[in-house]
XYZ file of C-alpha atoms in Angstrom:
321
model
C 19.612 -5.892 27.573
C 18.313 -6.132 23.973
C 20.193 -4.071 21.418
C 18.414 -2.392 18.492
C 20.142 -0.808 15.527
C 18.400 1.864 13.481
C 19.795 1.295 10.011
C 21.076 4.172 7.877
C 20.186 6.424 6.258
C 19.082 8.083 9.490
C 16.238 10.405 8.587
C 14.243 12.656 10.903
C 11.836 9.929 12.017
C 14.565 7.396 12.712
C 16.421 10.015 14.736
C 13.286 10.743 16.747
C 12.391 7.093 17.261
C 15.929 6.114 18.259
C 15.819 8.830 20.920
C 12.361 7.985 22.210
C 12.711 4.220 22.416
C 15.371 4.011 25.173
C 13.503 6.713 27.097
C 10.308 4.617 26.983
C 12.106 1.288 27.422
C 15.330 1.814 29.401
C 16.120 -1.879 29.141
C 17.085 -1.337 25.478
C 20.435 -0.319 24.095
C 19.639 1.728 20.978
C 22.142 2.904 18.377
C 21.638 4.856 15.165
C 24.797 4.620 13.046
C 25.086 7.272 10.363
C 26.953 5.119 7.845
C 26.852 1.523 6.640
C 30.412 1.032 7.885
C 29.279 1.987 11.376
C 26.199 -0.211 11.006
C 28.441 -3.103 10.009
C 30.123 -2.941 13.404
C 26.903 -2.412 15.386
C 25.042 -5.322 13.770
C 27.506 -7.866 15.105
C 25.817 -7.998 18.523
C 22.379 -6.593 17.625
C 19.222 -8.445 18.631
C 16.902 -6.237 16.586
C 17.015 -3.653 13.826
C 14.772 -1.015 12.287
C 14.884 -0.348 8.554
C 16.592 -2.402 5.860
C 19.678 -4.599 6.006
C 21.654 -4.895 2.754
C 22.602 -8.408 1.620
C 26.298 -7.907 2.372
C 25.568 -6.926 5.980
C 23.063 -9.642 6.812
C 25.705 -12.379 7.400
C 27.273 -10.152 10.049
C 24.047 -10.033 12.089
C 24.604 -13.294 13.911
C 22.282 -12.492 16.822
C 19.535 -10.745 14.874
C 16.063 -12.033 15.773
C 13.702 -9.193 14.839
C 13.683 -6.679 11.979
C 11.034 -3.937 11.956
C 10.131 -2.712 8.466
C 9.107 0.976 8.629
C 6.691 0.445 5.722
C 3.630 -1.765 5.370
C 4.432 -2.359 1.704
C 8.071 -3.312 1.165
C 10.139 -1.047 -1.039
C 11.696 -2.788 -4.076
C 14.584 -4.984 -2.990
C 13.642 -5.144 0.691
C 13.320 -8.915 0.462
C 15.999 -11.048 -1.143
C 16.723 -14.798 -0.968
C 19.138 -14.618 1.962
C 16.689 -12.469 3.935
C 13.852 -14.889 3.237
C 15.984 -17.834 4.361
C 17.325 -16.073 7.445
C 15.596 -16.961 10.754
C 14.994 -13.274 11.560
C 11.341 -12.367 12.149
C 10.165 -9.332 10.186
C 7.244 -7.179 11.314
C 5.665 -4.126 9.689
C 3.263 -1.294 10.602
C 0.269 -2.455 8.559
C -2.987 -1.030 9.812
C -1.800 2.529 10.345
C -3.002 3.692 6.921
C -6.498 2.162 6.848
C -8.575 5.284 7.358
C -6.456 7.626 5.240
C -6.153 5.362 2.205
C -9.788 4.254 2.318
C -10.795 7.921 2.172
C -8.615 8.341 -0.918
C -10.320 5.310 -2.468
C -13.730 6.847 -1.754
C -12.613 10.074 -3.404
C -11.780 8.171 -6.596
C -14.990 6.117 -6.511
C -17.300 9.086 -5.990
C -15.539 11.291 -8.519
C -15.396 8.641 -11.235
C -18.972 7.533 -10.571
C -20.179 11.093 -11.169
C -17.853 11.866 -14.073
C -15.990 14.607 -12.216
C -13.018 14.579 -14.648
C -15.373 15.605 -17.453
C -17.015 18.367 -15.403
C -13.631 19.706 -14.316
C -12.417 19.837 -17.884
C -15.548 21.781 -18.866
C -14.854 24.133 -15.959
C -11.266 24.708 -17.124
C -12.589 25.435 -20.597
C -15.198 27.820 -19.096
C -17.846 25.826 -20.938
C -21.442 25.441 -19.711
C -21.981 21.954 -21.100
C -24.595 19.716 -19.457
C -23.484 16.945 -21.834
C -19.800 17.085 -20.867
C -20.107 13.697 -19.191
C -20.624 11.294 -22.121
C -22.240 8.526 -20.092
C -24.665 8.200 -17.150
C -23.436 8.424 -13.587
C -22.884 5.179 -11.704
C -25.515 4.672 -8.995
C -23.553 3.339 -6.027
C -26.686 1.837 -4.504
C -26.838 -0.524 -7.483
C -23.083 -0.940 -8.030
C -20.620 -3.732 -7.274
C -17.051 -3.042 -6.187
C -14.396 -5.729 -6.370
C -11.623 -5.176 -3.830
C -8.416 -7.047 -4.571
C -6.649 -7.266 -1.232
C -9.044 -7.213 1.729
C -6.549 -6.436 4.463
C -7.027 -3.522 6.804
C -7.277 -0.956 3.999
C -9.544 -3.116 1.856
C -11.821 -3.945 4.779
C -12.166 -0.271 5.715
C -12.866 0.721 2.108
C -15.508 -1.998 1.947
C -17.173 -0.727 5.112
C -17.347 2.818 3.774
C -18.679 1.747 0.379
C -21.344 -0.422 2.005
C -22.791 2.752 3.550
C -23.787 3.750 -0.008
C -25.386 0.358 -0.575
C -22.586 -0.902 -2.808
C -22.130 -4.671 -2.995
C -18.574 -5.755 -2.205
C -16.789 -8.727 -3.749
C -13.459 -9.404 -2.068
C -10.442 -11.320 -3.339
C -7.648 -12.146 -0.898
C -5.222 -15.050 -0.435
C -5.404 -15.085 3.378
C -8.555 -13.683 4.900
C -7.294 -12.207 8.196
C -10.062 -9.647 8.713
C -13.760 -10.165 9.375
C -14.943 -7.924 6.507
C -18.656 -8.352 7.333
C -20.965 -8.470 4.334
C -18.130 -8.999 1.858
C -18.435 -11.870 -0.617
C -15.188 -13.820 -0.152
C -12.988 -15.283 -2.866
C -9.411 -16.423 -3.317
C -7.060 -15.270 -6.097
C -8.017 -18.257 -8.244
C -11.529 -16.769 -8.554
C -10.391 -13.358 -9.782
C -11.080 -13.862 -13.474
C -14.547 -15.270 -12.836
C -15.696 -12.364 -10.633
C -14.076 -9.491 -12.560
C -16.930 -9.170 -15.119
C -19.371 -8.378 -12.300
C -17.594 -5.281 -11.014
C -18.398 -1.637 -11.671
C -15.285 -0.651 -9.737
C -12.138 -2.740 -9.408
C -10.044 -1.528 -6.467
C -6.532 -2.871 -5.969
C -5.029 -2.408 -2.504
C -2.622 -5.324 -2.707
C 1.091 -5.010 -1.987
C 3.746 -5.780 -4.589
C 4.741 -9.425 -4.221
C 6.050 -12.083 -6.603
C 2.452 -13.224 -7.078
C 0.922 -9.775 -7.651
C 3.512 -8.216 -9.962
C 1.747 -7.417 -13.226
C -1.484 -9.077 -12.111
C -3.387 -6.180 -13.711
C -2.697 -6.520 -17.404
C -4.426 -6.511 -20.781
C -6.075 -9.882 -20.259
C -7.579 -8.798 -16.939
C -8.798 -5.439 -18.250
C -10.468 -7.300 -21.128
C -12.561 -9.203 -18.561
C -13.948 -6.016 -17.023
C -17.139 -4.268 -18.082
C -16.581 -1.481 -20.600
C -18.411 0.747 -18.090
C -16.146 -0.250 -15.179
C -13.415 1.777 -13.494
C -10.042 0.586 -12.227
C -8.509 2.082 -9.070
C -4.997 1.289 -7.829
C -4.052 2.490 -4.378
C -1.717 -0.396 -3.495
C 1.539 -0.691 -5.417
C 2.342 0.464 -8.939
C 4.160 -2.667 -10.044
C 0.965 -4.705 -9.753
C -0.324 -2.918 -12.876
C 1.114 -2.914 -16.394
C 0.837 0.773 -17.136
C 0.888 0.456 -20.930
C -1.880 -2.146 -20.803
C -4.006 0.067 -18.569
C -3.433 3.092 -20.791
C -4.515 1.159 -23.863
C -7.576 -0.209 -22.066
C -8.734 3.288 -21.088
C -7.867 4.885 -24.434
C -9.609 2.173 -26.452
C -12.738 2.004 -24.306
C -12.050 -1.472 -22.940
C -12.816 0.079 -19.535
C -14.405 3.419 -18.700
C -11.500 5.027 -16.868
C -9.218 4.805 -13.860
C -7.998 6.442 -10.669
C -4.355 5.935 -9.728
C -2.189 6.955 -6.805
C 0.642 4.508 -7.596
C 2.412 3.718 -10.849
C 4.684 1.144 -12.429
C 7.022 4.065 -13.134
C 7.306 6.850 -10.550
C 7.186 9.704 -11.097
C 4.902 9.241 -14.073
C 6.753 10.745 -17.067
C 5.432 14.132 -18.154
C 4.895 12.880 -21.707
C 2.911 9.803 -20.691
C -0.414 9.402 -22.470
C -2.328 8.860 -19.226
C -2.022 12.568 -18.425
C -4.080 13.424 -21.499
C -6.963 10.952 -21.234
C -10.256 12.561 -20.199
C -11.606 9.802 -17.968
C -8.608 9.469 -15.667
C -7.730 10.769 -12.186
C -4.079 10.786 -11.138
C -2.558 11.629 -7.756
C 1.219 11.465 -7.168
C 1.480 8.692 -4.543
C 0.165 10.965 -1.803
C -2.724 9.025 -0.237
C -0.937 9.240 3.135
C 1.621 11.895 2.249
C 0.632 14.564 4.748
C -1.260 12.556 7.360
C 0.014 14.094 10.587
C -0.811 11.160 12.859
C 1.105 8.495 10.911
C 4.542 9.006 12.523
C 3.052 8.503 15.975
C 1.103 5.436 14.839
C 4.292 4.004 13.319
C 6.219 4.625 16.530
C 3.540 3.050 18.713
C 3.742 -0.192 16.742
C 7.535 -0.155 17.081
C 7.211 0.500 20.816
C 4.652 -2.278 21.301
C 6.796 -4.761 19.413
C 9.860 -3.705 21.396
C 7.949 -4.398 24.619
C 6.839 -7.777 23.313
C 10.311 -8.693 22.088
C 11.888 -7.885 25.457
C 9.217 -9.977 27.195
C 9.576 -12.912 24.813
C 6.028 -12.473 23.502
C 4.823 -12.834 19.881
C 5.252 -9.700 17.778
C 2.454 -7.801 16.040
C 2.171 -7.714 12.251
C 4.605 -10.512 11.481
C 5.402 -10.716 7.759
C 5.310 -13.855 5.641
C 8.760 -13.318 4.157
C 8.150 -15.595 1.191
C 5.052 -13.561 0.277
C 6.705 -10.195 1.195
C 3.837 -9.044 3.433
């Protein structure tokens, strides 16, 4: 009988999942310790775990073979050297956000292309000003979007943008998805393709290779009429460099849902720039179907683990995703 430990803190979802799993798979012993001291004892004979295992508890998990990360993008500190070196297989729920986050990307693209921030400011000022937008709209039928990270989210965003006739240039280190019609490149090509883009869309997770990849030197390679959109992880983008690039006209503006510092400080200059759209890390905040999607991946992997079959969504621990 496989044993799975739901790691504390035990929130509402973990409580629900830990109750549902043994009902769906009676062959499992499932425990949900409320404290790390309790988890310390339970990990000793655990075959699997859900959540995060602190470095001081990992050596106690002598039988651990599978760790399910609740998040597609690892939270800071999820991976550490001992975890990377440990033989445990880590899986995640990537794929459950594709439709929701791609819709958020489209919102940014359409709004920035049409200059919506300028029109909204005129509306707040109760000003009838046909010249409020200081530059022409971007015609998506003639535009090029560069998507950095063409996983499930990037592929879905590409598909939706292609409906408008937008050309898609993709950059990804390990092309796992078909992404039909997308021009394919590896990370080494990023600097050479950046000057072609009208929209630069970053969906990439935070990894050792992507931390700070969006910086002053990269923004300088973009068109002055181009927009930057980050829907992946905040630490991929140097916030001060982006702010300066927008303020100084190096690029035309940006749309952000994630930030190097969260929450974004109330006195940060980005709040005041006219060609910027900011949402507070909510692209999937209230999506009602995500808990069930997350549970179904856990359930499928639990079935596979019990049957000795390969797991879904295995993570490259060295790359963090």
